[in-house]
Amino acid sequence: RLDGMDEEAGEGAGQVSVGAEGHAGLRKKQGGTGKRGLCLRHGGARGGSYNGRMAQSFDVCIRGAGVVGRTLSLLLARERLRVALVPGPAPAAGGPDVRAYALNAASRGLLESVRSWPDAEHATPVLRMDVHGDMGGEVSFDARRHPSTEALAWIVDVPALESRLADAVRFQPQVEVVDAPVQAALTVVCEGRASRTREEFGVHYAEVPYGQH
């Protein structure tokens, strides 16, 4: 919005100033040189710009940027929701990450829908499973007996899966990775077992071991 004309000292100066509330004011003056110019000037420190306020508006804040948190952020972004993603503390330095998940066909389909399923070298199909129990009990599962079943499950390397999800988040404009939790209509906690938010909110839980042999 043009706030109108205002006098300001200076020869041949024409200025557009941005006021404290984000409005633009045009200042023009023709001096003795007969030249005109334009420059941008911030008109005050109080308040933020419209774009700045919009950048801080989120529908969902997800605390935890592991496999679950990143996948959820991509699914919500697909629904045109604005998501703030808060990474947890960096893991302690150690040896190579050799973790792996066993994921079924439904999980694979979900990850493929957000373009995050790892390459074949990092997702080994499980075609047969034999389970042996007490007193000679046994049960077998074989994907090859069912033509419509590609595999019983896939053993997926966690680092490869996390890398694909991180790349997908990086190229999703609806998701913004932030350094700390922000205000949002909904907060989702995906921090896992060592959740800091659980302690912050005072949520308690009990562990009940069950006997097995």
GROMACS .gro file of C-alpha atoms in nm:
model
  213
    1ARG     CA    1   0.000   0.000   0.000
    2LEU     CA    2   0.132   0.343  -0.086
    3ASP     CA    3   0.119   0.564   0.223
    4GLY     CA    4   0.161   0.885   0.028
    5MET     CA    5   0.422   1.153  -0.012
    6ASP     CA    6   0.671   1.267   0.247
    7GLU     CA    7   0.948   1.522   0.237
    8GLU     CA    8   1.299   1.410   0.312
    9ALA     CA    9   1.632   1.587   0.274
   10GLY     CA   10   1.860   1.483  -0.008
   11GLU     CA   11   1.914   1.566  -0.367
   12GLY     CA   12   1.724   1.377  -0.633
   13ALA     CA   13   1.609   1.112  -0.384
   14GLY     CA   14   1.315   0.886  -0.443
   15GLN     CA   15   1.260   0.631  -0.166
   16VAL     CA   16   1.025   0.343  -0.098
   17SER     CA   17   1.014   0.275   0.275
   18VAL     CA   18   0.864  -0.029   0.447
   19GLY     CA   19   0.697   0.073   0.772
   20ALA     CA   20   0.671  -0.115   1.098
   21GLU     CA   21   0.349  -0.284   0.992
   22GLY     CA   22   0.481  -0.391   0.656
   23HIS     CA   23   0.325  -0.105   0.454
   24ALA     CA   24   0.518   0.061   0.176
   25GLY     CA   25   0.556   0.438   0.165
   26LEU     CA   26   0.674   0.619  -0.149
   27ARG     CA   27   0.893   0.926  -0.113
   28LYS     CA   28   0.989   1.124  -0.422
   29LYS     CA   29   1.181   1.448  -0.452
   30GLN     CA   30   1.353   1.607  -0.744
   31GLY     CA   31   1.662   1.797  -0.642
   32GLY     CA   32   1.894   2.034  -0.818
   33THR     CA   33   2.054   1.760  -1.026
   34GLY     CA   34   1.727   1.676  -1.202
   35LYS     CA   35   1.780   1.302  -1.134
   36ARG     CA   36   1.547   1.061  -0.965
   37GLY     CA   37   1.621   0.734  -0.796
   38LEU     CA   38   1.461   0.457  -0.592
   39CYS     CA   39   1.593   0.273  -0.289
   40LEU     CA   40   1.444   0.038  -0.034
   41ARG     CA   41   1.452   0.122   0.332
   42HIS     CA   42   1.310  -0.061   0.632
   43GLY     CA   43   1.093   0.183   0.822
   44GLY     CA   44   1.118   0.041   1.173
   45ALA     CA   45   1.206  -0.256   1.390
   46ARG     CA   46   0.863  -0.302   1.548
   47GLY     CA   47   0.652  -0.583   1.403
   48GLY     CA   48   0.730  -0.824   1.117
   49SER     CA   49   0.652  -0.841   0.751
   50TYR     CA   50   0.349  -1.024   0.614
   51ASN     CA   51   0.571  -1.294   0.462
   52GLY     CA   52   0.757  -1.330   0.790
   53ARG     CA   53   0.436  -1.388   0.982
   54MET     CA   54   0.310  -1.634   0.724
   55ALA     CA   55   0.639  -1.826   0.743
   56GLN     CA   56   0.569  -1.895   1.112
   57SER     CA   57   0.216  -2.028   1.059
   58PHE     CA   58   0.195  -2.407   1.095
   59ASP     CA   59  -0.091  -2.654   1.109
   60VAL     CA   60   0.110  -2.934   1.271
   61CYS     CA   61   0.431  -2.946   1.475
   62ILE     CA   62   0.601  -3.287   1.471
   63ARG     CA   63   0.858  -3.344   1.743
   64GLY     CA   64   1.100  -3.609   1.623
   65ALA     CA   65   1.243  -3.647   1.272
   66GLY     CA   66   1.306  -4.020   1.257
   67VAL     CA   67   1.139  -4.260   1.016
   68VAL     CA   68   0.793  -4.210   1.168
   69GLY     CA   69   0.816  -3.832   1.204
   70ARG     CA   70   0.945  -3.772   0.852
   71THR     CA   71   0.695  -4.010   0.694
   72LEU     CA   72   0.408  -3.841   0.877
   73SER     CA   73   0.529  -3.496   0.773
   74LEU     CA   74   0.529  -3.600   0.405
   75LEU     CA   75   0.180  -3.751   0.430
   76LEU     CA   76   0.042  -3.436   0.595
   77ALA     CA   77   0.216  -3.213   0.340
   78ARG     CA   78   0.047  -3.412   0.066
   79GLU     CA   79  -0.283  -3.296   0.217
   80ARG     CA   80  -0.164  -2.933   0.185
   81LEU     CA   81  -0.097  -2.891   0.558
   82ARG     CA   82   0.192  -2.673   0.672
   83VAL     CA   83   0.425  -2.883   0.891
   84ALA     CA   84   0.706  -2.789   1.128
   85LEU     CA   85   0.948  -3.078   1.182
   86VAL     CA   86   1.168  -3.067   1.493
   87PRO     CA   87   1.469  -3.303   1.486
   88GLY     CA   88   1.568  -3.475   1.807
   89PRO     CA   89   1.918  -3.467   1.956
   90ALA     CA   90   2.191  -3.603   1.733
   91PRO     CA   91   2.283  -3.966   1.810
   92ALA     CA   92   2.603  -4.028   1.998
   93ALA     CA   93   2.905  -4.095   1.781
   94GLY     CA   94   2.982  -4.461   1.742
   95GLY     CA   95   3.034  -4.736   1.489
   96PRO     CA   96   2.842  -4.782   1.164
   97ASP     CA   97   2.464  -4.798   1.187
   98VAL     CA   98   2.365  -5.157   1.114
   99ARG     CA   99   2.001  -5.135   1.217
  100ALA     CA  100   1.736  -5.291   0.994
  101TYR     CA  101   1.356  -5.300   0.995
  102ALA     CA  102   1.128  -5.579   0.876
  103LEU     CA  103   0.855  -5.399   0.678
  104ASN     CA  104   0.545  -5.554   0.525
  105ALA     CA  105   0.371  -5.477   0.196
  106ALA     CA  106   0.148  -5.209   0.350
  107SER     CA  107   0.453  -5.024   0.485
  108ARG     CA  108   0.625  -5.050   0.150
  109GLY     CA  109   0.322  -4.909  -0.030
  110LEU     CA  110   0.306  -4.618   0.215
  111LEU     CA  111   0.673  -4.530   0.169
  112GLU     CA  112   0.649  -4.564  -0.207
  113SER     CA  113   0.359  -4.318  -0.206
  114VAL     CA  114   0.595  -4.052  -0.064
  115ARG     CA  115   0.883  -4.164  -0.290
  116SER     CA  116   1.099  -4.290  -0.005
  117TRP     CA  117   1.135  -4.664  -0.059
  118PRO     CA  118   1.508  -4.754  -0.072
  119ASP     CA  119   1.681  -4.914  -0.368
  120ALA     CA  120   1.675  -5.293  -0.402
  121GLU     CA  121   2.025  -5.332  -0.257
  122HIS     CA  122   1.894  -5.191   0.073
  123ALA     CA  123   1.562  -5.380   0.083
  124THR     CA  124   1.598  -5.759   0.089
  125PRO     CA  125   1.275  -5.954   0.029
  126VAL     CA  126   1.178  -6.234   0.269
  127LEU     CA  127   1.032  -6.514   0.057
  128ARG     CA  128   0.999  -6.794   0.311
  129MET     CA  129   0.965  -6.818   0.687
  130ASP     CA  130   0.977  -7.131   0.906
  131VAL     CA  131   0.871  -7.102   1.268
  132HIS     CA  132   0.960  -7.380   1.512
  133GLY     CA  133   0.796  -7.398   1.854
  134ASP     CA  134   0.795  -7.620   2.159
  135MET     CA  135   0.714  -7.990   2.145
  136GLY     CA  136   0.783  -8.015   1.773
  137GLY     CA  137   0.542  -7.743   1.665
  138GLU     CA  138   0.614  -7.589   1.327
  139VAL     CA  139   0.453  -7.352   1.077
  140SER     CA  140   0.581  -7.231   0.741
  141PHE     CA  141   0.502  -6.934   0.519
  142ASP     CA  142   0.606  -6.922   0.154
  143ALA     CA  143   0.538  -6.624  -0.070
  144ARG     CA  144   0.597  -6.836  -0.380
  145ARG     CA  145   0.280  -7.033  -0.306
  146HIS     CA  146   0.079  -6.716  -0.365
  147PRO     CA  147   0.139  -6.563  -0.710
  148SER     CA  148  -0.003  -6.226  -0.603
  149THR     CA  149   0.240  -6.199  -0.310
  150GLU     CA  150   0.579  -6.055  -0.402
  151ALA     CA  151   0.733  -6.118  -0.059
  152LEU     CA  152   0.633  -6.182   0.301
  153ALA     CA  153   0.828  -5.876   0.411
  154TRP     CA  154   1.145  -5.681   0.334
  155ILE     CA  155   1.450  -5.634   0.554
  156VAL     CA  156   1.532  -5.265   0.506
  157ASP     CA  157   1.856  -5.091   0.601
  158VAL     CA  158   1.764  -4.805   0.836
  159PRO     CA  159   2.033  -4.557   0.718
  160ALA     CA  160   1.920  -4.594   0.355
  161LEU     CA  161   1.555  -4.545   0.452
  162GLU     CA  162   1.633  -4.239   0.664
  163SER     CA  163   1.837  -4.089   0.380
  164ARG     CA  164   1.553  -4.127   0.130
  165LEU     CA  165   1.306  -3.971   0.373
  166ALA     CA  166   1.541  -3.681   0.446
  167ASP     CA  167   1.574  -3.612   0.072
  168ALA     CA  168   1.197  -3.618   0.028
  169VAL     CA  169   1.148  -3.374   0.319
  170ARG     CA  170   1.414  -3.141   0.177
  171PHE     CA  171   1.220  -3.105  -0.150
  172GLN     CA  172   0.875  -3.071   0.011
  173PRO     CA  173   0.788  -2.699   0.044
  174GLN     CA  174   0.506  -2.769   0.290
  175VAL     CA  175   0.754  -2.907   0.547
  176GLU     CA  176   0.997  -2.682   0.732
  177VAL     CA  177   1.269  -2.825   0.957
  178VAL     CA  178   1.295  -2.600   1.265
  179ASP     CA  179   1.535  -2.591   1.558
  180ALA     CA  180   1.275  -2.586   1.835
  181PRO     CA  181   0.903  -2.664   1.882
  182VAL     CA  182   0.662  -2.399   1.747
  183GLN     CA  183   0.299  -2.313   1.804
  184ALA     CA  184   0.059  -2.518   1.592
  185ALA     CA  185  -0.298  -2.641   1.600
  186LEU     CA  186  -0.168  -2.994   1.663
  187THR     CA  187   0.153  -3.127   1.815
  188VAL     CA  188   0.258  -3.484   1.738
  189VAL     CA  189   0.532  -3.654   1.939
  190CYS     CA  190   0.743  -3.906   1.743
  191GLU     CA  191   1.056  -3.906   1.959
  192GLY     CA  192   1.064  -4.272   2.049
  193ARG     CA  193   1.164  -4.429   2.377
  194ALA     CA  194   1.390  -4.145   2.497
  195SER     CA  195   1.129  -3.872   2.448
  196ARG     CA  196   1.209  -3.533   2.599
  197THR     CA  197   0.858  -3.409   2.528
  198ARG     CA  198   0.706  -3.686   2.739
  199GLU     CA  199   0.899  -3.557   3.037
  200GLU     CA  200   0.809  -3.196   2.950
  201PHE     CA  201   0.437  -3.278   2.940
  202GLY     CA  202   0.458  -3.497   3.252
  203VAL     CA  203   0.341  -3.812   3.078
  204HIS     CA  204   0.424  -4.125   3.277
  205TYR     CA  205   0.423  -4.487   3.171
  206ALA     CA  206   0.484  -4.825   3.328
  207GLU     CA  207   0.689  -5.116   3.199
  208VAL     CA  208   0.540  -5.461   3.260
  209PRO     CA  209   0.768  -5.750   3.163
  210TYR     CA  210   0.607  -6.068   3.040
  211GLY     CA  211   0.765  -6.408   3.090
  212GLN     CA  212   0.902  -6.593   2.793
  213HIS     CA  213   1.134  -6.884   2.739
   0.00000   0.00000   0.00000
